[in-house]
Every structure is written in structure tokens, then in C-alpha cells.
Coordinates of C-alpha atoms in Angstrom, one line a residue:
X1 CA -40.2 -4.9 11.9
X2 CA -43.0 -6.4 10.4
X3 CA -41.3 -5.8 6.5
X4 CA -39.0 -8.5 7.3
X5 CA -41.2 -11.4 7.3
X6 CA -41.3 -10.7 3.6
X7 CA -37.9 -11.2 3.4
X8 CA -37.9 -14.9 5.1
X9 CA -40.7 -15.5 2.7
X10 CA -38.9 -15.3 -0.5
X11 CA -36.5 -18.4 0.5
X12 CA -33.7 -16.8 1.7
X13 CA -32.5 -19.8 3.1
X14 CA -31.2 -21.3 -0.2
X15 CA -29.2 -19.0 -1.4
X16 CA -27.8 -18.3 1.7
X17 CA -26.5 -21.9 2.2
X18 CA -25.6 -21.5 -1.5
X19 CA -23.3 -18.2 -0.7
X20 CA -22.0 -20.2 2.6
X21 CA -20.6 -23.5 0.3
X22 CA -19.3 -21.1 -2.5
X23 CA -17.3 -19.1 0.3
X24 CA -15.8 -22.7 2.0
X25 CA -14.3 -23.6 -1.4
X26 CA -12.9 -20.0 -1.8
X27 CA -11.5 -20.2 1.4
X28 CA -10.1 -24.0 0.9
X29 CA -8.5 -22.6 -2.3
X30 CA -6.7 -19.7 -0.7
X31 CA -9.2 -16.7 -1.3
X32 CA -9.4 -15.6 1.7
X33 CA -5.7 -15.4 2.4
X34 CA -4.7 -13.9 -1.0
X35 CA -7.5 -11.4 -0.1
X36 CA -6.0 -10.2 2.5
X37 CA -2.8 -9.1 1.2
X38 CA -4.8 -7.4 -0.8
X39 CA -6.2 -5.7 1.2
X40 CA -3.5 -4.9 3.1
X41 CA -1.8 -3.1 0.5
X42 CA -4.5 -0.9 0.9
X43 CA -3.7 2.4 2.3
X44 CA -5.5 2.8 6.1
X45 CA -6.8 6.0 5.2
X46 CA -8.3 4.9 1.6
X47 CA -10.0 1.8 3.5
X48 CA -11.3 4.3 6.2
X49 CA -12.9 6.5 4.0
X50 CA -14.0 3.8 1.8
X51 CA -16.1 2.2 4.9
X52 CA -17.1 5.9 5.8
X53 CA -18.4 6.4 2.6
X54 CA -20.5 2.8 2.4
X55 CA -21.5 4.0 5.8
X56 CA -22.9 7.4 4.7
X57 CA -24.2 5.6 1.7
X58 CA -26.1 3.2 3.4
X59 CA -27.5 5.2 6.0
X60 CA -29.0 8.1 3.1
X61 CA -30.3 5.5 1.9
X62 CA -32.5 4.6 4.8
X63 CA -33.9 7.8 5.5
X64 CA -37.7 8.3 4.9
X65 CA -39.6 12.1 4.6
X66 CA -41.3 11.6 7.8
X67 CA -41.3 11.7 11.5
X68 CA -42.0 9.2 14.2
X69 CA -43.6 10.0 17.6
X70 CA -40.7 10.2 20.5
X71 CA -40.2 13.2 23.1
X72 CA -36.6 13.0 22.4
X73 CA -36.3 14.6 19.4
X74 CA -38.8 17.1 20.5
X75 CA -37.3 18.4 23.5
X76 CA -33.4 18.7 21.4
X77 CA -35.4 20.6 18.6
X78 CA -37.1 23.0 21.6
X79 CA -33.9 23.0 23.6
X80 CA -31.9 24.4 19.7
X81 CA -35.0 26.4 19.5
X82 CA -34.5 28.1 22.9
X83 CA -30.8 28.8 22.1
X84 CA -31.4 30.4 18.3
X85 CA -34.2 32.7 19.6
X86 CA -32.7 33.6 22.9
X87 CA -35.0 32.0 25.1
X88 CA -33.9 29.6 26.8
X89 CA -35.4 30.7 30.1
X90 CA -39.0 30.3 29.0
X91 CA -38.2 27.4 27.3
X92 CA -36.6 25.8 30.8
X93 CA -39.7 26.9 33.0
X94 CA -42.1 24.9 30.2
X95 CA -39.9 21.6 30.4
X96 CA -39.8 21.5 34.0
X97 CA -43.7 21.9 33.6
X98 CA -43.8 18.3 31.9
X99 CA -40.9 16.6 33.4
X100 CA -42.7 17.6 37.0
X101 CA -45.8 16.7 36.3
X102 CA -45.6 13.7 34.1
X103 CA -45.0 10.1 35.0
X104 CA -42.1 8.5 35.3
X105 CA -39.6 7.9 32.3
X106 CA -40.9 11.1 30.4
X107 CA -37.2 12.8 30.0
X108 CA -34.7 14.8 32.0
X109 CA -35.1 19.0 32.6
X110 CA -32.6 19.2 30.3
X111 CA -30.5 17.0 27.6
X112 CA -27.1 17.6 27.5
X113 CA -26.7 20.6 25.6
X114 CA -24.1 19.7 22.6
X115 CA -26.7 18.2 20.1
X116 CA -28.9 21.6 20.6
X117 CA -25.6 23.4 20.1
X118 CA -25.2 21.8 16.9
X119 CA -29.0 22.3 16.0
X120 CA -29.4 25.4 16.6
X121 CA -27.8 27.1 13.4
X122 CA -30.2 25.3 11.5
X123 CA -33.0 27.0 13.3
X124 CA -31.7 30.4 13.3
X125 CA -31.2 30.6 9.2
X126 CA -34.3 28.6 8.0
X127 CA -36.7 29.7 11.4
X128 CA -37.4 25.3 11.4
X129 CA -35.8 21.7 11.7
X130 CA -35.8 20.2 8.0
X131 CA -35.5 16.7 8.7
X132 CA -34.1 15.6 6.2
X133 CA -31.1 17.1 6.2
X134 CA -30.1 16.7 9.6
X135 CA -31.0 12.8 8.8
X136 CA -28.1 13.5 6.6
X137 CA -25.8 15.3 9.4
X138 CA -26.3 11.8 11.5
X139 CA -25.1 9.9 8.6
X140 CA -22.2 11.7 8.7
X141 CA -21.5 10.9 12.2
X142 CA -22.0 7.2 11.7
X143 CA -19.3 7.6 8.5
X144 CA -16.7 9.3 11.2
X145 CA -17.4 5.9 13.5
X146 CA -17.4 2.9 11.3
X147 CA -14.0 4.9 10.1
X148 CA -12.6 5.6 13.4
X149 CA -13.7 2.1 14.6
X150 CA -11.7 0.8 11.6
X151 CA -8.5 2.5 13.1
X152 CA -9.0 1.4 16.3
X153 CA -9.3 -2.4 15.3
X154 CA -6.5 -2.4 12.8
X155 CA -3.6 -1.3 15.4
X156 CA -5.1 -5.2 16.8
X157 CA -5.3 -6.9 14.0
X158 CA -4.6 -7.6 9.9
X159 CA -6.9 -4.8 8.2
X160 CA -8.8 -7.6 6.6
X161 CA -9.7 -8.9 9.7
X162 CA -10.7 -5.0 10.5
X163 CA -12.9 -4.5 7.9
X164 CA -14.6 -7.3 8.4
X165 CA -15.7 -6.7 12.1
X166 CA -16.5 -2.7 10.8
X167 CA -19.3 -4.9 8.7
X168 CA -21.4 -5.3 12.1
X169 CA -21.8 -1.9 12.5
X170 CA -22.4 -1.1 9.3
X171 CA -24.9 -3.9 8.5
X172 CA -26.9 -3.7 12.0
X173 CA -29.9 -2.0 11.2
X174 CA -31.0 -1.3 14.8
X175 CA -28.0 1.8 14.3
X176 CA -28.0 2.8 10.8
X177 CA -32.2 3.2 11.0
X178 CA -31.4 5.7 14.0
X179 CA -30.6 8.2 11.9
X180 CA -33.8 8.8 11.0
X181 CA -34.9 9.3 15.0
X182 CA -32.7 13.0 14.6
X183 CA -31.7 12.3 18.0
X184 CA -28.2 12.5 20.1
X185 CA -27.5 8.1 20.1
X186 CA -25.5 8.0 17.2
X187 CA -23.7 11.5 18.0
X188 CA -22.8 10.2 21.3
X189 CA -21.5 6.6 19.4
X190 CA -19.4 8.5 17.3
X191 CA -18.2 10.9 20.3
X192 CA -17.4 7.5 22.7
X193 CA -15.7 5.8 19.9
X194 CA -13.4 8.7 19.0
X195 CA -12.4 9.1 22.7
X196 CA -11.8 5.5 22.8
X197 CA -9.3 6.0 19.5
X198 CA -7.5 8.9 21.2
X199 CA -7.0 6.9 24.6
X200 CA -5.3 4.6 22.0
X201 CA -3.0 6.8 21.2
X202 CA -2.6 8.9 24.3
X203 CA -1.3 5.5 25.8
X204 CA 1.0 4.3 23.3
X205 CA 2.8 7.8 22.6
X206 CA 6.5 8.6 24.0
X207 CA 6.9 12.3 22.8
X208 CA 6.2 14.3 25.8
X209 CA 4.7 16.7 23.8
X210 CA 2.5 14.7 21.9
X211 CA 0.9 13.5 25.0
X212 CA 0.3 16.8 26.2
X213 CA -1.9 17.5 22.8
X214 CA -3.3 14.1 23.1
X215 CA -4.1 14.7 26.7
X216 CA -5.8 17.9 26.0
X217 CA -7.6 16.6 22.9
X218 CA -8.4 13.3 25.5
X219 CA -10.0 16.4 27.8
X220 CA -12.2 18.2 25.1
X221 CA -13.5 14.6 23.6
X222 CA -14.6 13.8 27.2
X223 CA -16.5 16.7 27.3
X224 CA -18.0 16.4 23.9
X225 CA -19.2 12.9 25.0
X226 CA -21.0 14.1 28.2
X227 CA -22.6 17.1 26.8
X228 CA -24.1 14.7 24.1
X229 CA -25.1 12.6 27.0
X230 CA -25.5 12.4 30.3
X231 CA -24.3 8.4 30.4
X232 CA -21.3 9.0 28.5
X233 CA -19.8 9.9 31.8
X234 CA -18.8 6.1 31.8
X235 CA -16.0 7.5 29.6
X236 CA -14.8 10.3 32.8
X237 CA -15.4 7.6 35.0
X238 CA -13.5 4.8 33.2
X239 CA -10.1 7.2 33.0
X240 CA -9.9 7.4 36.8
X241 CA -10.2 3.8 37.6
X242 CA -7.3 3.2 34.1
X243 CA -5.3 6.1 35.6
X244 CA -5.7 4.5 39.8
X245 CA -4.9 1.1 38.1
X246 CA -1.9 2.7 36.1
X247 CA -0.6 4.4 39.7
X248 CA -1.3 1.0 41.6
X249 CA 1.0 -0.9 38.7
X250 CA 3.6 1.7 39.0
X251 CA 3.8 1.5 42.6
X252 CA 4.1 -2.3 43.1
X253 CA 6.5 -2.3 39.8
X254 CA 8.7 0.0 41.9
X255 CA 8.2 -1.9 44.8
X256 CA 9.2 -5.1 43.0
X257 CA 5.6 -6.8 43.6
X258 CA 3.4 -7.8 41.1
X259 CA 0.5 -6.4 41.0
X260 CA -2.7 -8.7 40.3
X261 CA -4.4 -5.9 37.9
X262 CA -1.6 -4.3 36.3
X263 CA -1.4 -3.1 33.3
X264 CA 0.4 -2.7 29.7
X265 CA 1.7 1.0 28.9
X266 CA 4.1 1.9 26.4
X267 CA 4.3 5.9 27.2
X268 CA 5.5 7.3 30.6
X269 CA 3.5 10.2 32.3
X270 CA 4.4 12.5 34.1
X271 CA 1.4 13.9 37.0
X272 CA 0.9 17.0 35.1
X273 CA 0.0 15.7 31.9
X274 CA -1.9 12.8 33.5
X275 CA -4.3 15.3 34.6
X276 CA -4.5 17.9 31.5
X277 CA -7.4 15.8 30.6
X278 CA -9.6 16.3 33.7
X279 CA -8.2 19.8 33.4
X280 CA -9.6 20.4 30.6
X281 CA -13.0 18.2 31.1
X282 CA -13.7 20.6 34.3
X283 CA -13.2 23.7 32.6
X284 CA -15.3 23.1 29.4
X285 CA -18.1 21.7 31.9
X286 CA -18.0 24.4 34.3
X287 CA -17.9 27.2 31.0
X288 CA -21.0 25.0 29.8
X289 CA -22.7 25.3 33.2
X290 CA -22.2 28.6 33.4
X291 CA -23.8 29.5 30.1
X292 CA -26.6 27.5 30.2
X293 CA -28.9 25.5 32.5
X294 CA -26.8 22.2 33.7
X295 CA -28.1 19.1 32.4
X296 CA -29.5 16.0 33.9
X297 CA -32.5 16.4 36.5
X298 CA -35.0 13.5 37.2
X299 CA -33.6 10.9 35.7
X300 CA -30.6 10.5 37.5
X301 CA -33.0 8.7 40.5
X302 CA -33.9 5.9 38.2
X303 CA -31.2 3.4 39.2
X304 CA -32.5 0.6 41.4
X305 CA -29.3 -1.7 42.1
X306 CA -31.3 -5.2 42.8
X307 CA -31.2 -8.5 41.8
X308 CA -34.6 -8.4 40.4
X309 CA -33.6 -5.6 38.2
X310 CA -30.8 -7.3 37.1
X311 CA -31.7 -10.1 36.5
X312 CA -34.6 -8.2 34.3
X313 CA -31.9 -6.1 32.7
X314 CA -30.2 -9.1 31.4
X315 CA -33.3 -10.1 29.6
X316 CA -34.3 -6.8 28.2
X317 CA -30.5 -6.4 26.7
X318 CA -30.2 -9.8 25.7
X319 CA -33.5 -8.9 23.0
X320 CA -32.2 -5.7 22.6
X321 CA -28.7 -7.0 21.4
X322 CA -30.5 -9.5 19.3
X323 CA -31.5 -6.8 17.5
X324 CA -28.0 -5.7 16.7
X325 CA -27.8 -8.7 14.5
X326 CA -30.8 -8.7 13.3
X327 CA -34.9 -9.3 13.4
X328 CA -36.2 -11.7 14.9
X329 CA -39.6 -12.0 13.4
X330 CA -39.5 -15.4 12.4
X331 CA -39.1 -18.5 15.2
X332 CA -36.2 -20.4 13.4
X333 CA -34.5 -16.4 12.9
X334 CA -35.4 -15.7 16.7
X335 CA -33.3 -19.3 17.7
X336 CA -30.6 -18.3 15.2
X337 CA -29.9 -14.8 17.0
X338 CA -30.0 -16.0 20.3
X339 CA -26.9 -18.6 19.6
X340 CA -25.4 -15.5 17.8
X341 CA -26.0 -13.6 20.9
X342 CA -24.7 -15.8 23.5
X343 CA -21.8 -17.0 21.3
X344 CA -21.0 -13.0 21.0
X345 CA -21.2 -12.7 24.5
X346 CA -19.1 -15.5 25.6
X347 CA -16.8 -14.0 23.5
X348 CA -16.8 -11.2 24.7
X349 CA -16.0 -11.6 28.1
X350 CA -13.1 -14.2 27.3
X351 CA -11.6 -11.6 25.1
X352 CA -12.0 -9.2 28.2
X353 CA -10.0 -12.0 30.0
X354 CA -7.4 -12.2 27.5
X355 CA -7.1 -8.2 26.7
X356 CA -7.4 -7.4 29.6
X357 CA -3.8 -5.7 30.2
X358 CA -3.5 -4.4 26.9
X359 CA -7.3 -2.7 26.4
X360 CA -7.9 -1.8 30.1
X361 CA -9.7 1.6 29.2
X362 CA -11.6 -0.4 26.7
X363 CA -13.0 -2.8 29.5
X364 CA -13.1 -0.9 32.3
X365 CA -15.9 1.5 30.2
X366 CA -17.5 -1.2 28.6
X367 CA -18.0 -2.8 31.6
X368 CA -19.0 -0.3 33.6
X369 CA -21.7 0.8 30.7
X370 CA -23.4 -2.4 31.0
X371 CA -23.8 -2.7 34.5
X372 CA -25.3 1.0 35.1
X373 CA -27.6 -0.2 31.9
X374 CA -28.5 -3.3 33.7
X375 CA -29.7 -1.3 36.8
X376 CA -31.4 1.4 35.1
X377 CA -34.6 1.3 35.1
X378 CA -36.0 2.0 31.4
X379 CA -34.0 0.1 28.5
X380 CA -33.5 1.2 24.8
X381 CA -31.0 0.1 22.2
X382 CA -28.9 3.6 21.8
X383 CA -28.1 3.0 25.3
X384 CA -25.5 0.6 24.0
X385 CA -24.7 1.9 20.5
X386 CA -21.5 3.3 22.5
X387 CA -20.0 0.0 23.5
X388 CA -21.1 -2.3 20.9
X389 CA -18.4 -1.9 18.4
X390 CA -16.0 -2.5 21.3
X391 CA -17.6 -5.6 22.4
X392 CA -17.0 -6.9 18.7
X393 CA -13.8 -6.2 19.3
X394 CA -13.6 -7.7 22.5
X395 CA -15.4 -11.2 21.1
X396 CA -13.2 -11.2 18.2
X397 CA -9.9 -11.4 21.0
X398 CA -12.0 -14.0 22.5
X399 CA -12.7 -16.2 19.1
X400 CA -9.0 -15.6 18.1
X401 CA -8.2 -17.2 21.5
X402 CA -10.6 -19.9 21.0
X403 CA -8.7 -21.4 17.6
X404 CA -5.3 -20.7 18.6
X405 CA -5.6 -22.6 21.6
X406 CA -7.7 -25.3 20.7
X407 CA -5.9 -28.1 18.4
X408 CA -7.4 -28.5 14.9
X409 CA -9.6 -25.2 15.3
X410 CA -7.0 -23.0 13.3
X411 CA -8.1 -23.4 10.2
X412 CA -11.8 -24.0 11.4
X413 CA -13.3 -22.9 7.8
X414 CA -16.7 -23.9 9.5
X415 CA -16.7 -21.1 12.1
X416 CA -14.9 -18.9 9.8
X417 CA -18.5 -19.8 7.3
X418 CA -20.7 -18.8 10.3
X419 CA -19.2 -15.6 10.6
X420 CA -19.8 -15.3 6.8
X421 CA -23.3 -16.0 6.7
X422 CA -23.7 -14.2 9.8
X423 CA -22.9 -10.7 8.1
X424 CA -24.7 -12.2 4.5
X425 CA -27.8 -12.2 7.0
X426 CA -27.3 -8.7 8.2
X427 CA -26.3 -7.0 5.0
X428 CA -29.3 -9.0 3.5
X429 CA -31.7 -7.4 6.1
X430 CA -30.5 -4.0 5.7
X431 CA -30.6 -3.9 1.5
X432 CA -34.0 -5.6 1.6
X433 CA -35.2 -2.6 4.6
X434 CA -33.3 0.3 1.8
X435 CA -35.5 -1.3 -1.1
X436 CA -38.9 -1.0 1.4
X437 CA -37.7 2.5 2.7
X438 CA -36.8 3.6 -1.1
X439 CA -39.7 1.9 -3.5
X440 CA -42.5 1.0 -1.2
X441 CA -42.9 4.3 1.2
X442 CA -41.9 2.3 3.9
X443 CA -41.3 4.6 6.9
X444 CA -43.1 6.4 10.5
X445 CA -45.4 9.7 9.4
X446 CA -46.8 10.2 12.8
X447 CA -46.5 14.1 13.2
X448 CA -46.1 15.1 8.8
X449 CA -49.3 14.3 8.3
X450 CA -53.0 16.1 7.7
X451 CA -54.8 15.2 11.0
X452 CA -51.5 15.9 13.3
X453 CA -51.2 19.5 11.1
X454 CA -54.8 20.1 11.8
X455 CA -54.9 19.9 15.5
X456 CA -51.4 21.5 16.3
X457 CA -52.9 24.7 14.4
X458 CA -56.2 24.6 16.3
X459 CA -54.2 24.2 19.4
X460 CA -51.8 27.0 19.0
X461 CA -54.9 29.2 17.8
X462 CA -57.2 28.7 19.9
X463 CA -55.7 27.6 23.4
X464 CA -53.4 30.3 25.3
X465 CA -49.6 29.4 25.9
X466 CA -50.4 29.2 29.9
X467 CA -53.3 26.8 29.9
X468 CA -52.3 22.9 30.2
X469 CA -53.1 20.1 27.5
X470 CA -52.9 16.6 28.9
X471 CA -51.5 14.4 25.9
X472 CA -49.3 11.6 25.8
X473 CA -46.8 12.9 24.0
X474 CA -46.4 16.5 26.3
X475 CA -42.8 17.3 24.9
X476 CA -44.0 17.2 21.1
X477 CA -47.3 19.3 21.7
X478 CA -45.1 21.8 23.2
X479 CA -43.0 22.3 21.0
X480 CA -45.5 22.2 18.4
X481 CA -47.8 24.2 19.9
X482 CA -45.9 26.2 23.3
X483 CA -48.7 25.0 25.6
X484 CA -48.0 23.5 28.6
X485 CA -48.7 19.8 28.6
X486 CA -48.0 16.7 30.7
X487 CA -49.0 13.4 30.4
X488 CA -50.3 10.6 33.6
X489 CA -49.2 7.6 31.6
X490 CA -53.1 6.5 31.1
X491 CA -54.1 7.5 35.1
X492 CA -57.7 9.4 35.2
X493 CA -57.1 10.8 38.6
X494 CA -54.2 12.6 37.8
X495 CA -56.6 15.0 35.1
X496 CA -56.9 17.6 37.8
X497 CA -54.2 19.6 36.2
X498 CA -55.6 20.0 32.8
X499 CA -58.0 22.4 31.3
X500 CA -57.9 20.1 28.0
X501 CA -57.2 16.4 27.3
X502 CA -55.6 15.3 23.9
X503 CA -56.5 11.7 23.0
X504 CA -56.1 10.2 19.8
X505 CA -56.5 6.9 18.0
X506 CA -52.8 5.7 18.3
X507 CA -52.6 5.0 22.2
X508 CA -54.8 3.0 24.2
X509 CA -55.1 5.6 26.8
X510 CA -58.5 3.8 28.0
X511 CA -59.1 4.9 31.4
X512 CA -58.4 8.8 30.6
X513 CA -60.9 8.2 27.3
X514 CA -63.5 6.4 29.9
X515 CA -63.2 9.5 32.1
X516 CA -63.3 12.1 30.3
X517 CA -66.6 10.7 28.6
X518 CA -68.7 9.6 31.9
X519 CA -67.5 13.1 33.1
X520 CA -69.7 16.1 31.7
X521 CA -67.2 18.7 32.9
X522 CA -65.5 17.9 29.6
X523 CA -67.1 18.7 26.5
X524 CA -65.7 18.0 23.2
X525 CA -64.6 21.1 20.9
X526 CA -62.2 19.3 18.1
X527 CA -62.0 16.4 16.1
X528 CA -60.9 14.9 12.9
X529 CA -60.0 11.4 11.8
X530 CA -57.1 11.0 14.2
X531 CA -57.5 13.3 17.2
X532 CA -60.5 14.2 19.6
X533 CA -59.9 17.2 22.1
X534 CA -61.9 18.4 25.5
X535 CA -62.2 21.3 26.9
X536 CA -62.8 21.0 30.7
X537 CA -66.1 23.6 31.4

């Protein structure tokens, strides 16, 4: 973002350092300690909704009127449209138009059905998607995670120590600017991190009853997270290898071996309730799948398990959770976030190492997660909204490790400082993006805008609902418009299936521009200051 380099321009530096000083003489002098206790006099759920509130808060405060581009959003609003209206046949005979004839990446037949679910209400009463409003609805689900997120760090540490590491969700930008996208990331975040807070305490419960509600509430969170989306099956997958590895420790515990990987469990199980949760994970899927089309489709081929691809994964994700801190749009910024990064991940894994036994579920998904990310073969940021406040977590074990262990880093006031200015840098970032957002109309307008207006009304006037629109955005036009439409990624040869070709001044489609011009089969029939269309004679 472009905006922040204003930000570095107005000397931030200074008062930053100034802010980093003051805090080593607070902390010297106690403050930090005797905030603390004050803190944790604090009642858990008065902190929890205080952080859900700033996170709400913060989040409203980002949204802007408009839209960006993205097929995402598109094919959730079509899929809520198809459910309100009844026509969810139709609708699935148009996608599979675009997803089979598109290029590669374009989306699945279908999402994962729970985000249309929750849509679809909206639709049915008004007869459209405000945005706004359901910019609003994703705040909320960001509230319910930096809350449950609070819950599940303070059963690991003081509350103080808590709330602080709640500050890296709520200051990192890269989420709380989702909201605006109106699409499933942040639903699933909050979905992931609330079965993560129930395996907490499905796993440290006694009351056989209790564990059979929490085993069934385990089951119907599952589901929630799968039919958000399709990769939160890390979360199904991640209970079988915790429950093998909770069988394997009970066996060798029995046998009176120790077992390499066992593990720390305060509640015993019995089989039955050990598999309510699949139970009731199978039965909500298969009631799903009966109802409606199943999800998934083309993109569960796009995993290439290489070293090449790894090795380009790594890359791609180490930028990407750069961003999670912050922007790198200045050099000496870009070098501060990639020591950030790589102290964060070395963190990480030794806190892995040292939690291991006691936050097995934890690791196991997280894990997991980023090695099916690191082999898939497209890359974006809400991929690991899911398992970022967990790797906080994780690194925080691993820095607590680091200065108990090493002499005269206990009361390291210095690295204590870093982490400081660390989160004075994020939440400095994010006020300075709510001022641009809320006084100087910073935002994305692609599709609420005169030219966009213009050209989806000609289109849905003037071209029949069978005849096929090559754009490269297929998923918005039809929705939009109910034409078919696919897009080649920029190849002219593959032009044979449309009867009209969409261009516009935004993407550097080149080669279909340069053939549909030397080519008079095409003649032009619209234009305005954005958009050009031809009609194939």
C-alpha cells in the first residue's frame, strides 16, 4: 500500500525511539509488573469483550463504500443468490461454465456452502448484497476471534502477557483490511480459532458428560470450519493424527514403554465419546451434501509436492507473513520485517519443540496448514489467517524459553522494548490506514462506479443469458449480468468460445486486445471511458 510511504515520510522514526526509551524507564521502574496485576484483576470475560469491542471498532473503522475486483466475493454472492431464489441448479450449470473453461486458478465449482448460507437472508429480504453491512457482519467475526484467541492464550499464560500477543491480530492490517473483501477468510479464522478453543477444553475436561457436549460441540465446529472452506479440513485431519498419537501414548503407557511422541492429557476417554466428534462431522457433511451440490471441484488438483515448489512457497509466505507485521514499502521497513519475520519463525518452531506435549492439536494443524500451503500452487494471505494467531502463540513459548534458559536474559528489558515497538509500528500503520480510509476516500471502487454501471446494464440488455462474454473477471460479469463468461488469462487462441470479448483499461490483456483488433470478425459495439466491447460478426 502505496499510503504508507506517507506515513515513513512524516519521521516516524523519532518518536518511535522516543516511545521505546520512555517504555525502558517504565519498565526499569516497575510499570510493567504493577501493570500486570492490574490487569489481572480484570475479569477474563470483561478483557475479552473489551479486545472484541477494539476489534470490531477498529475493523468499522476500515471499511470503505466500495468494492474491489476479485471472483471470490462474486461467486459467494451468486452461490447466496442461487439459495434465496431457489436456483441453485442454474446457478451450478453457469459456474461450471467458467471454472471449465477458464484458466487455471479461476475458483472451484463450488465454495463451501456455509458463508452463502449466512448470505443468503440478506438477499432474500432486500433482493441485493449491501456491502456495507455485511463489512460489518465480518467485523463481528474478527471481534469473536481476537476474544476467543484471548481465552485460549490466557489458560498459557498471565492475562497481561495475553493481551499483549491478542495486539498482533488486532494491529495487522493484512486481516482487519479483509473485512472489506466480504469474503469467507476471516469467517473461517474465526471458525478454526474457536475449534482450536474447544479442543482446549475437550482435552482438559474430567466430567464424562461434559466431554460428551464438548465432543459434540468439537463435531459441529469441524463442520462449520469445512463448510467455510475447503482447507479447513486441516482441522478433521489434525484430530485423527492427536487422537492415533493419544492411542499410541496410551498403549506404550500401558505397556510400560515410553513412547517418543506422547502426549499430555488431563481427561480420560472413553472410544465412544472419542468418536462423537467424527460422528457428528459425517452427519452434518453428508445432510450438507445431500441438500446441496458438494463443494470443492478443480482446485483440489493444484498441489505439486516438489522441491521447486517448496522452496518457492517458502518465498512467497515469507512476504506474505511480512505483511502480517506490516508494509514494507520502504527499504529500511522491508529489512526491519524480515528480522521480525525470521525471529517470529525461529520462535515458532522452538516453541513447537517445547509445547509440543502439551499443544499437540495446536501443532499438528499448524503444521500441517503450512506445508499443504507450501505445496499449493497459488498463494494468498487468508490462506494463513487460520494459523497465525497460533504461531504467535507458539513463538511466544519459544521467546519465553529463550530468557528463562539463557543467564542474564530474564529481565532482558531490550527484547522486552523490541516487542514494544514492534506493536507501536503495527498499531501506527493501522490508525494512520483508518485516517486515509476515513478522511481522504482512501479505498478500491472497481465495480460502484459509472463506467462499470454502464456496461453491466448494456450487457444484461442487450446480450442473451446463453451467449458467452470473454472477460477477465467471468465470475463478476456473471453475476452481474447472468451471461456466460470465461476468461484465457490473456491467450488469443483460446477466443473461439466467445461471441463477445470484454476488455477494459485495468488489465494488460495485450495479446486478446491485439487480436481482436487485426481480426475484422470483431467489430466494436460499446464503449465508454473504461470498457470497450466486440461483438464477434
Amino acid at each position: 500500500m502505496n499510503i504508507y510511504m506517507d506515513l515513513y515520510r512524516t519521521r516516524l522514526y523519532l518518536p518511535l525511539i522516543v516511545l521505546m526509551a520512555a517504555f525502558i524507564i517504565f519498565n526499569k521502574n516497575g510499570g510493567t509488573a504493577k501493570s500486570g496485576k492490574y490487569i489481572d484483576k480484570i475479569s477474563d470475560r470483561l478483557i475479552a469483550l473489551i479486545l472484541g469491542c477494539l476489534g470490531f471498532g477498529i475493523c468499522a473503522l476500515l471499511i470503505y463504500s466500495g468494492k474491489s475486483w476479485g471472483g471470490d466475493f462474486s461467486q459467494f454472492f451468486a452461490q447466496a443468490r442461487a439459495l434465496a431464489t431457489g436456483t441453485v441448479s442454474d446457478w451450478y450449470v453457469k459456474n461450471q461454465f467458467i471454472i471449465d473453461n477458464s484458466c487455471d486458478g479461476i475458483g472451484a465449482d463450488v465454495y463451501p456452502w456455509l458463508w452463502a448460507i449466512v448470505l443468503a437472508p440478506v438477499y432474500r429480504f432486500l433482493g441485493y448484497f449491501p456491502y456495507t453491512p455485511l463489512k460489518l457482519l465480518e467485523c463481528l467475526f474478527v471481534a469473536g476471534t481476537v476474544a476467543t484467541e484471548f481465552y485460549i492464550y490466557k489458560r498459557r499464560m498471565t492475562k497481561s502477557s495475553a493481551v499483549i500477543l491478542t495486539f498482533f491480530t488486532l494491529f495487522s492490517v493484512i486481516i482487519t483490511f479483509n473485512v472489506n473483501t466480504i469474503e469467507a477468510d476471516i469467517v473461517c479464522m474465526f471458525m478454526v480459532i474457536e475449534t482450536l478453543n474447544i479442543v482446549d477444553l475437550y482435552n482438559s475436561e474430567e466430567s464424562k458428560k461434559k466431554q460428551l457436549l464438548l465432543a459434540g460441540l468439537l463435531g459441529l465446529f469441524l463442520f462449520l470450519s469445512v463448510a467455510t472452506k475447503t482447507m479447513a479440513e486441516g482441522t478433521v485431519l489434525a484430530l485423527i493424527c492427536y487422537d492415533l498419537l493419544l492411542a499410541l501414548t496410551a498403549f506404550f503407557e500401558k505397556a510400560g514403554r515410553k513412547f517418543l511422541f506422547r502426549i499430555e492429557h488431563k481427561g480420560g476417554r472413553t472410544w465412544y465419546i472419542r468418536l462423537v466428534p467424527y460422528f457428528v462431522y459425517i452427519l452434518l457433511t453428508k445432510i450438507l451434501e445431500a441438500v446441496l451440490p458438494a463443494a470443492g471441484g478443480t482446485y483440489n488438483g493444484y498441489f505439486t509436492p516438489t522441491v521447486e515448489r517448496i522452496r518457492y512457497g517458502i518465498v512467497k509466505y515469507f512476504g506474505i507473513f511480512k505483511g502480517f507485521f506490516g508494509d514494507d514499502c520502504r527499504p529500511i521497513i522491508s529489512v526491519i520485517l524480515a528480522v521480525v519475520v525470521v525471529s517470529f519463525l525461529i520462535t515458532a518452531i522452538l516453541g513447537m519443540i517445547v509445547a509440543f506435549r502439551k499443544d499437540t492439536y495446536a501443532e499438528i494443524y499448524s503444521c500441517g496448514m503450512i506445508f499443504m500451503l507450501l505445496i499449493y500452487n497459488y498463494y494468498r494471505s487468508g490462506f494463513a489467517f487460520t494459523f497465525y494467531p497460533i504461531l504467535i502463540m507458539f513463538s511466544f513459548h519459544g521467546l519465553s524459553f529463550v530468557l528463562e534458559k539463557v543467564p542474564g536474559l530474564k529481565d532482558a528489558y531490550v527484547i522486552q522494548t523490541l516487542v514494544f515497538g514492534l506493536i507501536v509500528l503495527m498499531a501506527a500503520q493501522t490508525f494512520f490506514l483508518i485516517y486515509n480510509v476515513r478522511f481522504k476516500g482512501y479505498g478500491f471502487n472497481d465495480i460502484d462506479n459509472q463506467p462499470t454501471y454502464e456496461i453491466f446494464e448494456y450487457i444484461d440488455e442487450n446480450i442473451g443469458d446463453d451467449e458467452v462474454v470473454h472477460f477477465f473477471r467471468p465470475r463478476v460479469l456473471y453475476y452481474f449480468t447472468n451471461v456466460n463468461s470465461y476468461t484465457s488469462g490473456d491467450v488469443a487462441e483460446d477466443l473461439g468460445l466467445a461471441d463477445y470479448v470484454l476488455l477494459d483499461n485495468w488489465n494488460n490483456e495485450k495479446h486478446i486486445e491485439e487480436a481482436v483488433l487485426d481480426d475484422t470478425a470483431y467489430e466494436l459495439i460499446f464503449s465508454n471511458d473504461v470498457y470497450r466491447l466486440w461483438k464477434k460478426k
